[in-house]
mmCIF file of C-alpha atoms in Angstrom:
data_model
loop_
_atom_site.group_PDB
_atom_site.id
_atom_site.type_symbol
_atom_site.label_atom_id
_atom_site.label_comp_id
_atom_site.label_asym_id
_atom_site.label_seq_id
_atom_site.Cartn_x
_atom_site.Cartn_y
_atom_site.Cartn_z
ATOM 1 C CA UNK A 101 16.270 -47.249 -4.951
ATOM 2 C CA UNK A 102 14.137 -45.454 -7.633
ATOM 3 C CA UNK A 103 10.984 -45.839 -5.685
ATOM 4 C CA UNK A 104 12.702 -44.074 -2.387
ATOM 5 C CA UNK A 105 13.935 -41.553 -4.331
ATOM 6 C CA UNK A 106 10.307 -41.106 -5.497
ATOM 7 C CA UNK A 107 8.803 -41.187 -2.300
ATOM 8 C CA UNK A 108 11.647 -38.677 -1.171
ATOM 9 C CA UNK A 109 10.753 -36.466 -4.086
ATOM 10 C CA UNK A 110 7.408 -36.588 -2.866
ATOM 11 C CA UNK A 111 8.162 -35.418 0.881
ATOM 12 C CA UNK A 112 10.061 -32.856 -0.399
ATOM 13 C CA UNK A 113 7.601 -31.112 -2.662
ATOM 14 C CA UNK A 114 5.453 -29.372 -0.606
ATOM 15 C CA UNK A 115 8.688 -27.028 0.138
ATOM 16 C CA UNK A 116 9.560 -26.876 -3.744
ATOM 17 C CA UNK A 117 5.716 -25.849 -4.499
ATOM 18 C CA UNK A 118 5.656 -23.416 -2.325
ATOM 19 C CA UNK A 119 8.941 -21.938 -3.127
ATOM 20 C CA UNK A 120 10.388 -22.588 0.037
ATOM 21 C CA UNK A 121 12.819 -25.204 -0.618
ATOM 22 C CA UNK A 122 17.236 -24.401 -1.010
ATOM 23 C CA UNK A 123 18.839 -24.456 -4.286
ATOM 24 C CA UNK A 124 19.981 -27.896 -3.726
ATOM 25 C CA UNK A 125 16.939 -29.297 -2.872
ATOM 26 C CA UNK A 126 15.071 -27.293 -6.013
ATOM 27 C CA UNK A 127 17.549 -28.898 -8.422
ATOM 28 C CA UNK A 128 17.524 -32.430 -6.833
ATOM 29 C CA UNK A 129 13.421 -32.056 -7.642
ATOM 30 C CA UNK A 130 14.015 -30.509 -11.121
ATOM 31 C CA UNK A 131 16.187 -33.379 -12.279
ATOM 32 C CA UNK A 132 14.113 -36.136 -11.151
ATOM 33 C CA UNK A 133 11.020 -34.527 -12.387
ATOM 34 C CA UNK A 134 13.119 -34.145 -15.626
ATOM 35 C CA UNK A 135 13.373 -38.124 -15.475
ATOM 36 C CA UNK A 136 9.578 -38.688 -14.335
ATOM 37 C CA UNK A 137 6.377 -37.893 -16.303
ATOM 38 C CA UNK A 138 4.093 -39.188 -13.500
ATOM 39 C CA UNK A 139 5.372 -37.186 -11.157
ATOM 40 C CA UNK A 140 5.469 -34.136 -13.391
ATOM 41 C CA UNK A 141 1.624 -34.861 -13.947
ATOM 42 C CA UNK A 142 1.150 -35.375 -10.388
ATOM 43 C CA UNK A 143 2.744 -31.722 -9.769
ATOM 44 C CA UNK A 144 0.411 -30.255 -12.542
ATOM 45 C CA UNK A 145 -2.329 -31.629 -10.401
ATOM 46 C CA UNK A 146 -1.338 -30.219 -7.227
ATOM 47 C CA UNK A 147 -0.739 -26.753 -8.656
ATOM 48 C CA UNK A 148 -4.324 -26.960 -10.302
ATOM 49 C CA UNK A 149 -6.348 -28.052 -7.017
ATOM 50 C CA UNK A 150 -9.325 -25.960 -7.010
ATOM 51 C CA UNK A 151 -11.555 -25.110 -4.664
ATOM 52 C CA UNK A 152 -13.995 -27.802 -2.993
ATOM 53 C CA UNK A 153 -17.416 -27.846 -4.466
ATOM 54 C CA UNK A 154 -19.148 -25.444 -1.587
ATOM 55 C CA UNK A 155 -21.326 -27.069 0.833
ATOM 56 C CA UNK A 156 -24.904 -25.764 1.261
ATOM 57 C CA UNK A 157 -24.918 -23.950 4.571
ATOM 58 C CA UNK A 158 -28.102 -24.732 6.911
ATOM 59 C CA UNK A 159 -28.377 -21.235 8.951
ATOM 60 C CA UNK A 160 -31.720 -19.636 8.936
ATOM 61 C CA UNK A 161 -32.986 -16.680 10.068
ATOM 62 C CA UNK A 162 -34.383 -17.910 13.391
ATOM 63 C CA UNK A 163 -30.827 -18.920 14.135
ATOM 64 C CA UNK A 164 -29.522 -14.940 13.099
ATOM 65 C CA UNK A 165 -32.152 -13.450 15.749
ATOM 66 C CA UNK A 166 -30.911 -15.818 18.276
ATOM 67 C CA UNK A 167 -26.790 -14.981 17.509
ATOM 68 C CA UNK A 168 -28.295 -11.313 18.045
ATOM 69 C CA UNK A 169 -30.168 -11.723 20.791
ATOM 70 C CA UNK A 170 -27.284 -13.818 22.888
ATOM 71 C CA UNK A 171 -25.198 -10.857 21.435
ATOM 72 C CA UNK A 172 -27.063 -8.129 22.497
ATOM 73 C CA UNK A 173 -27.777 -9.835 26.069
ATOM 74 C CA UNK A 174 -23.984 -11.068 26.561
ATOM 75 C CA UNK A 175 -22.783 -7.247 25.755
ATOM 76 C CA UNK A 176 -25.238 -5.349 27.869
ATOM 77 C CA UNK A 177 -24.362 -7.738 30.633
ATOM 78 C CA UNK A 178 -20.839 -6.641 30.414
ATOM 79 C CA UNK A 179 -21.817 -3.323 30.005
ATOM 80 C CA UNK A 180 -23.830 -3.050 33.584
ATOM 81 C CA UNK A 181 -21.588 -5.095 35.045
ATOM 82 C CA UNK A 182 -18.625 -2.661 34.158
ATOM 83 C CA UNK A 183 -20.398 0.457 35.401
ATOM 84 C CA UNK A 184 -21.910 -0.876 38.511
ATOM 85 C CA UNK A 185 -17.903 -2.441 39.455
ATOM 86 C CA UNK A 186 -16.587 1.184 38.784
ATOM 87 C CA UNK A 187 -19.304 2.840 41.004
ATOM 88 C CA UNK A 188 -19.137 0.583 43.711
ATOM 89 C CA UNK A 189 -15.363 0.479 43.564
ATOM 90 C CA UNK A 190 -15.834 4.701 43.456
ATOM 91 C CA UNK A 191 -17.731 4.598 46.654
ATOM 92 C CA UNK A 192 -14.881 3.241 48.310
ATOM 93 C CA UNK A 193 -11.915 5.947 47.809
ATOM 94 C CA UNK A 194 -12.986 9.034 48.396
ATOM 95 C CA UNK A 195 -10.849 10.855 51.323
ATOM 96 C CA UNK A 196 -12.265 13.873 53.490
ATOM 97 C CA UNK A 197 -10.642 16.751 54.765
ATOM 98 C CA UNK A 198 -11.576 18.320 58.029
ATOM 99 C CA UNK A 199 -9.153 21.654 58.171
ATOM 100 C CA UNK A 200 -5.417 20.084 58.627
ATOM 101 C CA UNK A 201 -6.737 16.353 58.868
ATOM 102 C CA UNK A 202 -7.311 13.962 56.264
ATOM 103 C CA UNK A 203 -9.699 10.970 56.735
ATOM 104 C CA UNK A 204 -11.055 8.314 54.678
ATOM 105 C CA UNK A 205 -14.370 9.010 54.001
ATOM 106 C CA UNK A 206 -15.959 5.803 55.451
ATOM 107 C CA UNK A 207 -13.512 6.435 58.784
ATOM 108 C CA UNK A 208 -16.284 7.838 60.907
ATOM 109 C CA UNK A 209 -19.382 4.957 60.019
ATOM 110 C CA UNK A 210 -18.984 1.576 61.142
ATOM 111 C CA UNK A 211 -17.115 -0.777 59.081
ATOM 112 C CA UNK A 212 -19.800 -3.047 57.682
ATOM 113 C CA UNK A 213 -20.991 -0.181 55.563
ATOM 114 C CA UNK A 214 -17.861 0.053 53.872
ATOM 115 C CA UNK A 215 -17.053 -3.555 53.480
ATOM 116 C CA UNK A 216 -21.025 -3.989 51.813
ATOM 117 C CA UNK A 217 -19.965 -1.574 49.071
ATOM 118 C CA UNK A 218 -16.516 -3.606 48.665
ATOM 119 C CA UNK A 219 -18.682 -6.978 48.508
ATOM 120 C CA UNK A 220 -20.546 -4.846 46.035
ATOM 121 C CA UNK A 221 -17.762 -4.088 43.769
ATOM 122 C CA UNK A 222 -15.726 -6.908 44.012
ATOM 123 C CA UNK A 223 -19.153 -9.136 43.191
ATOM 124 C CA UNK A 224 -19.562 -6.437 40.475
ATOM 125 C CA UNK A 225 -16.017 -7.242 39.252
ATOM 126 C CA UNK A 226 -16.296 -10.778 39.284
ATOM 127 C CA UNK A 227 -19.359 -10.731 37.050
ATOM 128 C CA UNK A 228 -17.665 -8.666 34.711
ATOM 129 C CA UNK A 229 -14.766 -10.703 34.242
ATOM 130 C CA UNK A 230 -16.907 -13.194 33.753
ATOM 131 C CA UNK A 231 -19.418 -11.696 30.841
ATOM 132 C CA UNK A 232 -15.737 -11.067 28.981
ATOM 133 C CA UNK A 233 -15.090 -14.546 28.914
ATOM 134 C CA UNK A 234 -18.319 -15.458 27.605
ATOM 135 C CA UNK A 235 -17.188 -12.901 24.551
ATOM 136 C CA UNK A 236 -13.374 -13.823 24.418
ATOM 137 C CA UNK A 237 -12.268 -14.787 21.103
ATOM 138 C CA UNK A 238 -9.379 -16.176 22.121
ATOM 139 C CA UNK A 239 -7.286 -18.072 24.812
ATOM 140 C CA UNK A 240 -4.536 -14.971 24.943
ATOM 141 C CA UNK A 241 -7.919 -12.352 25.755
ATOM 142 C CA UNK A 242 -9.266 -15.116 28.404
ATOM 143 C CA UNK A 243 -5.903 -15.465 30.355
ATOM 144 C CA UNK A 244 -5.570 -11.661 29.863
ATOM 145 C CA UNK A 245 -8.914 -11.347 31.723
ATOM 146 C CA UNK A 246 -8.016 -13.174 34.543
ATOM 147 C CA UNK A 247 -4.857 -11.645 34.682
ATOM 148 C CA UNK A 248 -7.127 -8.049 34.986
ATOM 149 C CA UNK A 249 -9.532 -10.050 37.675
ATOM 150 C CA UNK A 250 -6.953 -11.062 39.880
ATOM 151 C CA UNK A 251 -5.143 -7.749 39.866
ATOM 152 C CA UNK A 252 -8.092 -6.157 40.720
ATOM 153 C CA UNK A 253 -8.771 -8.095 43.460
ATOM 154 C CA UNK A 254 -5.752 -7.828 44.775
ATOM 155 C CA UNK A 255 -5.597 -4.005 44.486
ATOM 156 C CA UNK A 256 -8.954 -3.450 45.777
ATOM 157 C CA UNK A 257 -8.432 -5.769 49.314
ATOM 158 C CA UNK A 258 -4.995 -4.816 49.896
ATOM 159 C CA UNK A 259 -6.386 -1.032 49.421
ATOM 160 C CA UNK A 260 -9.261 -1.896 51.624
ATOM 161 C CA UNK A 261 -7.220 -3.618 54.261
ATOM 162 C CA UNK A 262 -4.442 -0.529 54.279
ATOM 163 C CA UNK A 263 -7.585 1.996 54.792
ATOM 164 C CA UNK A 264 -9.285 -0.521 57.473
ATOM 165 C CA UNK A 265 -5.883 -0.731 59.717
ATOM 166 C CA UNK A 266 -4.517 2.567 58.821
ATOM 167 C CA UNK A 267 -7.424 5.359 59.028
ATOM 168 C CA UNK A 268 -10.415 3.298 61.216
ATOM 169 C CA UNK A 269 -10.242 2.537 64.994
ATOM 170 C CA UNK A 270 -9.534 -0.691 65.400
ATOM 171 C CA UNK A 271 -11.250 -0.835 68.758
ATOM 172 C CA UNK A 272 -14.768 -1.083 66.498
ATOM 173 C CA UNK A 273 -13.252 -3.584 63.726
ATOM 174 C CA UNK A 274 -13.827 -7.318 63.996
ATOM 175 C CA UNK A 275 -10.192 -8.423 63.703
ATOM 176 C CA UNK A 276 -11.773 -11.571 61.523
ATOM 177 C CA UNK A 277 -12.353 -8.466 58.913
ATOM 178 C CA UNK A 278 -8.833 -7.983 58.437
ATOM 179 C CA UNK A 279 -8.028 -11.400 58.086
ATOM 180 C CA UNK A 280 -10.794 -12.199 55.437
ATOM 181 C CA UNK A 281 -9.428 -8.752 53.240
ATOM 182 C CA UNK A 282 -5.554 -10.193 53.942
ATOM 183 C CA UNK A 283 -6.648 -13.849 52.635
ATOM 184 C CA UNK A 284 -8.218 -12.078 49.210
ATOM 185 C CA UNK A 285 -5.390 -9.580 48.829
ATOM 186 C CA UNK A 286 -3.056 -12.605 48.864
ATOM 187 C CA UNK A 287 -5.371 -14.857 46.943
ATOM 188 C CA UNK A 288 -5.186 -11.815 44.570
ATOM 189 C CA UNK A 289 -1.848 -11.476 44.024
ATOM 190 C CA UNK A 290 -1.282 -14.925 43.471
ATOM 191 C CA UNK A 291 -3.461 -15.308 41.089
ATOM 192 C CA UNK A 292 -2.133 -12.422 39.377
ATOM 193 C CA UNK A 293 1.574 -13.708 39.519
ATOM 194 C CA UNK A 294 0.428 -17.343 38.306
ATOM 195 C CA UNK A 295 -1.755 -15.349 35.860
ATOM 196 C CA UNK A 296 1.415 -13.201 34.367
ATOM 197 C CA UNK A 297 3.869 -16.677 34.351
ATOM 198 C CA UNK A 298 1.218 -18.274 32.176
ATOM 199 C CA UNK A 299 0.659 -15.542 29.695
ATOM 200 C CA UNK A 300 4.246 -15.574 29.564
ATOM 201 C CA UNK A 301 4.769 -18.752 28.444
ATOM 202 C CA UNK B 1056 -20.677 1.475 12.601
ATOM 203 C CA UNK B 1057 -21.248 -2.121 10.812
ATOM 204 C CA UNK B 1058 -24.380 -4.158 11.709
ATOM 205 C CA UNK B 1059 -24.916 -7.224 13.571
ATOM 206 C CA UNK B 1060 -27.960 -8.183 10.293
ATOM 207 C CA UNK B 1061 -25.031 -7.307 7.670
ATOM 208 C CA UNK B 1062 -22.147 -9.036 9.271
ATOM 209 C CA UNK B 1063 -24.111 -11.992 9.469
ATOM 210 C CA UNK B 1064 -25.989 -12.253 6.146
ATOM 211 C CA UNK B 1065 -22.480 -10.832 4.385
ATOM 212 C CA UNK B 1066 -20.233 -13.932 6.449
ATOM 213 C CA UNK B 1067 -22.377 -16.781 7.934
ATOM 214 C CA UNK B 1068 -22.126 -18.893 5.373
ATOM 215 C CA UNK B 1069 -18.751 -18.676 4.724
ATOM 216 C CA UNK B 1070 -17.762 -18.887 8.577
ATOM 217 C CA UNK B 1071 -20.198 -21.905 8.602
ATOM 218 C CA UNK B 1072 -18.604 -23.785 5.787
ATOM 219 C CA UNK B 1073 -15.210 -22.765 7.510
ATOM 220 C CA UNK B 1074 -16.501 -24.197 10.523
ATOM 221 C CA UNK B 1075 -17.813 -27.363 9.067
ATOM 222 C CA UNK B 1076 -14.659 -28.051 7.088
ATOM 223 C CA UNK B 1077 -12.779 -27.926 10.598
ATOM 224 C CA UNK B 1078 -15.427 -29.943 12.565
ATOM 225 C CA UNK B 1079 -16.755 -32.404 10.065
ATOM 226 C CA UNK B 1080 -19.645 -32.019 11.895
ATOM 227 C CA UNK B 1081 -22.906 -29.956 10.844
ATOM 228 C CA UNK B 1082 -24.723 -29.235 14.260
ATOM 229 C CA UNK B 1083 -21.020 -28.403 15.664
ATOM 230 C CA UNK B 1084 -20.399 -25.904 12.660
ATOM 231 C CA UNK B 1085 -24.027 -24.315 13.143
ATOM 232 C CA UNK B 1086 -23.129 -23.749 16.779
ATOM 233 C CA UNK B 1087 -19.827 -22.441 15.647
ATOM 234 C CA UNK B 1088 -20.661 -20.317 13.450
ATOM 235 C CA UNK B 1089 -23.377 -18.842 15.817
ATOM 236 C CA UNK B 1090 -21.353 -18.097 18.530
ATOM 237 C CA UNK B 1091 -18.476 -16.188 16.595
ATOM 238 C CA UNK B 1092 -20.577 -14.072 15.341
ATOM 239 C CA UNK B 1093 -21.840 -13.363 18.936
ATOM 240 C CA UNK B 1094 -18.175 -13.046 20.053
ATOM 241 C CA UNK B 1095 -16.870 -10.692 17.703
ATOM 242 C CA UNK B 1096 -19.845 -8.528 17.616
ATOM 243 C CA UNK B 1097 -18.631 -7.982 21.354
ATOM 244 C CA UNK B 1098 -15.642 -7.499 20.014
ATOM 245 C CA UNK B 1099 -15.429 -5.501 17.015
ATOM 246 C CA UNK B 1100 -12.836 -3.140 17.891
ATOM 247 C CA UNK B 1101 -10.361 -5.555 18.977
ATOM 248 C CA UNK B 1102 -9.837 -6.732 15.345
ATOM 249 C CA UNK B 1103 -6.340 -8.450 14.836
ATOM 250 C CA UNK B 1104 -6.535 -8.850 11.200
ATOM 251 C CA UNK B 1105 -6.340 -7.510 8.174
ATOM 252 C CA UNK B 1106 -9.652 -8.155 6.801
ATOM 253 C CA UNK B 1107 -13.507 -9.301 8.549
ATOM 254 C CA UNK B 1108 -13.620 -12.605 6.807
ATOM 255 C CA UNK B 1109 -9.703 -13.492 8.684
ATOM 256 C CA UNK B 1110 -10.973 -12.178 12.129
ATOM 257 C CA UNK B 1111 -14.329 -14.000 11.780
ATOM 258 C CA UNK B 1112 -12.471 -16.988 10.648
ATOM 259 C CA UNK B 1113 -9.999 -16.719 14.017
ATOM 260 C CA UNK B 1114 -12.787 -16.805 16.264
ATOM 261 C CA UNK B 1115 -14.182 -19.670 15.043
ATOM 262 C CA UNK B 1116 -11.174 -21.896 15.321
ATOM 263 C CA UNK B 1117 -10.441 -20.440 18.126
ATOM 264 C CA UNK B 1118 -13.702 -21.658 19.296
ATOM 265 C CA UNK B 1119 -13.382 -25.103 17.764
ATOM 266 C CA UNK B 1120 -10.508 -25.990 19.334
ATOM 267 C CA UNK B 1121 -11.371 -24.825 22.629
ATOM 268 C CA UNK B 1122 -14.743 -27.435 21.793
ATOM 269 C CA UNK B 1123 -12.107 -29.548 20.340
ATOM 270 C CA UNK B 1124 -10.285 -29.766 23.522
ATOM 271 C CA UNK B 1125 -13.367 -29.878 25.831
ATOM 272 C CA UNK B 1126 -14.835 -32.836 24.282
ATOM 273 C CA UNK B 1127 -11.117 -34.557 23.823
ATOM 274 C CA UNK B 1128 -10.954 -34.981 20.724
ATOM 275 C CA UNK B 1129 -10.221 -33.155 17.137
ATOM 276 C CA UNK B 1130 -12.410 -34.692 14.607
ATOM 277 C CA UNK B 1131 -15.972 -36.154 14.199
ATOM 278 C CA UNK B 1132 -17.307 -36.978 11.028
ATOM 279 C CA UNK B 1133 -20.857 -36.084 10.088
ATOM 280 C CA UNK B 1134 -22.586 -38.727 8.288
ATOM 281 C CA UNK B 1135 -25.415 -36.867 7.608
ATOM 282 C CA UNK B 1136 -24.626 -34.153 5.871
ATOM 283 C CA UNK B 1137 -27.238 -33.383 2.414
ATOM 284 C CA UNK B 1138 -26.749 -32.234 -0.159
ATOM 285 C CA UNK B 1139 -29.530 -30.338 -1.841
ATOM 286 C CA UNK B 1140 -28.099 -29.904 -5.330
ATOM 287 C CA UNK B 1141 -30.736 -30.785 -8.161
ATOM 288 C CA UNK B 1142 -29.267 -33.788 -9.851
ATOM 289 C CA UNK B 1143 -29.142 -37.146 -7.903
ATOM 290 C CA UNK B 1144 -27.713 -38.990 -10.409
ATOM 291 C CA UNK B 1145 -24.577 -36.382 -10.947
ATOM 292 C CA UNK B 1146 -24.473 -35.489 -7.261
ATOM 293 C CA UNK B 1147 -23.748 -39.342 -5.844
ATOM 294 C CA UNK B 1148 -20.528 -39.280 -7.639
ATOM 295 C CA UNK B 1149 -19.946 -36.147 -6.539
ATOM 296 C CA UNK B 1150 -21.576 -37.108 -2.496
ATOM 297 C CA UNK B 1151 -18.791 -39.620 -3.029
ATOM 298 C CA UNK B 1152 -15.545 -37.366 -3.972
ATOM 299 C CA UNK B 1153 -16.918 -34.864 -1.288
ATOM 300 C CA UNK B 1154 -17.144 -37.537 1.605
ATOM 301 C CA UNK B 1155 -13.692 -38.399 0.593
ATOM 302 C CA UNK B 1156 -12.158 -35.275 0.394
ATOM 303 C CA UNK B 1157 -13.678 -34.247 3.967
ATOM 304 C CA UNK B 1158 -12.186 -37.784 5.563
ATOM 305 C CA UNK B 1159 -8.984 -36.873 3.951
ATOM 306 C CA UNK B 1160 -9.088 -33.302 5.380
ATOM 307 C CA UNK B 1161 -10.117 -34.863 9.061
ATOM 308 C CA UNK B 1162 -6.667 -37.282 8.304
ATOM 309 C CA UNK B 1163 -4.593 -33.101 8.661
ATOM 310 C CA UNK B 1164 -3.557 -32.180 11.581
ATOM 311 C CA UNK B 1165 -5.866 -29.015 12.302
ATOM 312 C CA UNK B 1166 -3.237 -26.102 11.244
ATOM 313 C CA UNK B 1167 -2.642 -27.930 7.983
ATOM 314 C CA UNK B 1168 -6.583 -28.184 7.714
ATOM 315 C CA UNK B 1169 -7.376 -24.644 8.392
ATOM 316 C CA UNK B 1170 -4.516 -22.944 6.232
ATOM 317 C CA UNK B 1171 -5.542 -25.079 3.295
ATOM 318 C CA UNK B 1172 -9.281 -24.327 3.638
ATOM 319 C CA UNK B 1173 -8.624 -20.780 4.276
ATOM 320 C CA UNK B 1174 -5.948 -20.478 1.403
ATOM 321 C CA UNK B 1175 -7.095 -22.492 -1.061
ATOM 322 C CA UNK B 1176 -11.542 -22.299 -0.657
ATOM 323 C CA UNK B 1177 -11.729 -18.729 0.845
ATOM 324 C CA UNK B 1178 -8.482 -17.057 -0.751
ATOM 325 C CA UNK B 1179 -7.311 -15.510 2.672
ATOM 326 C CA UNK B 1180 -3.825 -14.311 2.106
ATOM 327 C CA UNK B 1181 -1.060 -16.088 3.517
ATOM 328 C CA UNK B 1182 -0.207 -12.876 5.806
ATOM 329 C CA UNK B 1183 -3.628 -13.114 7.402
ATOM 330 C CA UNK B 1184 -3.044 -16.896 7.728
ATOM 331 C CA UNK B 1185 -0.153 -16.779 9.574
ATOM 332 C CA UNK B 1186 -1.292 -14.021 12.337
ATOM 333 C CA UNK B 1187 -4.669 -16.848 12.712
ATOM 334 C CA UNK B 1188 -2.180 -19.916 13.078
ATOM 335 C CA UNK B 1189 0.837 -17.946 14.785
ATOM 336 C CA UNK B 1190 2.668 -19.921 12.508
ATOM 337 C CA UNK B 1191 5.414 -18.412 10.100
ATOM 338 C CA UNK B 1192 4.846 -17.386 6.464
ATOM 339 C CA UNK B 1193 7.111 -20.412 5.291
ATOM 340 C CA UNK B 1194 5.074 -22.881 7.178
ATOM 341 C CA UNK B 1195 1.427 -21.721 5.926
ATOM 342 C CA UNK B 1196 2.830 -22.156 2.494
ATOM 343 C CA UNK B 1197 4.097 -26.154 3.314
ATOM 344 C CA UNK B 1198 1.473 -26.629 4.869
ATOM 345 C CA UNK B 1199 -0.933 -25.463 1.941
ATOM 346 C CA UNK B 1200 0.832 -27.468 -0.282
ATOM 347 C CA UNK B 1201 1.480 -30.183 1.671
ATOM 348 C CA UNK B 1202 -2.101 -30.643 1.738
ATOM 349 C CA UNK B 1203 -2.971 -29.782 -1.933
ATOM 350 C CA UNK B 1204 -0.357 -32.847 -2.494
ATOM 351 C CA UNK B 1205 -2.499 -34.759 -0.618
ATOM 352 C CA UNK B 1206 -5.418 -34.201 -2.324
ATOM 353 C CA UNK B 1207 -3.708 -34.564 -5.724
ATOM 354 C CA UNK B 1208 -2.497 -37.795 -4.516
ATOM 355 C CA UNK B 1209 -5.618 -38.714 -4.114
ATOM 356 C CA UNK B 1210 -7.360 -37.581 -6.728
ATOM 357 C CA UNK B 1211 -4.809 -39.700 -8.903
ATOM 358 C CA UNK B 1212 -5.492 -42.890 -6.762
ATOM 359 C CA UNK B 1213 -9.400 -42.709 -7.177
ATOM 360 C CA UNK B 1214 -8.373 -42.383 -10.834
ATOM 361 C CA UNK B 1215 -6.221 -45.241 -11.167
ATOM 362 C CA UNK B 1216 -8.683 -47.336 -9.119
#
């Protein structure tokens, strides 16, 4: 019975030592300590645990330089992708006014041009997301990045889909381009919903 | 603005040791330490902790967890770790003790191990530990004291053996 009690007291010791035990538990532990000198010794030893002797570190100057170069390369990549992504996305959105009529800037050009810009913008955003992922500090940051990437994809595809459908003469458009945009917009919104759900868990 | 070299030189040893206590492997600890500084440098404006050291430990721990998850295991001991201290006779005993402590730490859950190392080895405040490990203050304290108790029991068993 005593052994069992001692084991129970040892189980309770972390709570007691952390000052997180209830009053009853504290009294129980203290009552036992009063009659068990070996346990008092153990408690003293526990309280006096010192930092373990430091192990020698094996990092050298070469590793420091490698880390520095890698950090510079990754941040440079991230900044470049971000700039080009904003630039190409910016090219897609302008409108122009001809007197009373407002039209999309790319309305009178071939659809291939805005679509090419769209592909470049999309590639830049994906590159940006990938470079941020390489620099992420935890899972939450990674998931937020995924969420934003899907949201960006969804908005860009939905917007371009609407612009091509609303402002462009459909006769000059290959309908597969619209299907293509619709598909990516759908993937974007589903991916975004999934990322939001995963983050909320 | 803090320079990369300053950050590295000031904290690299601690981050390496912290990673080493977590993973028990020299090569892996070096990789985690190097990667920690790369990521810290790319996210200097996103500190979620009060101190730089706690921030670096948080990144190192996340990298360790990610790596461990990828490898499908949480502990691997490196038996090739060499102690460069000058007195071989004295160190022989120390090395056995250190090895025992390392082995004992590797038997603990990752959160118990992290909490203990941060608190006892590096004196990180409990408030920071709760942020890094995403646990309550009580849980952090109990985890640290549970590990302290285990080490004390280990020491007691060694003395009586």
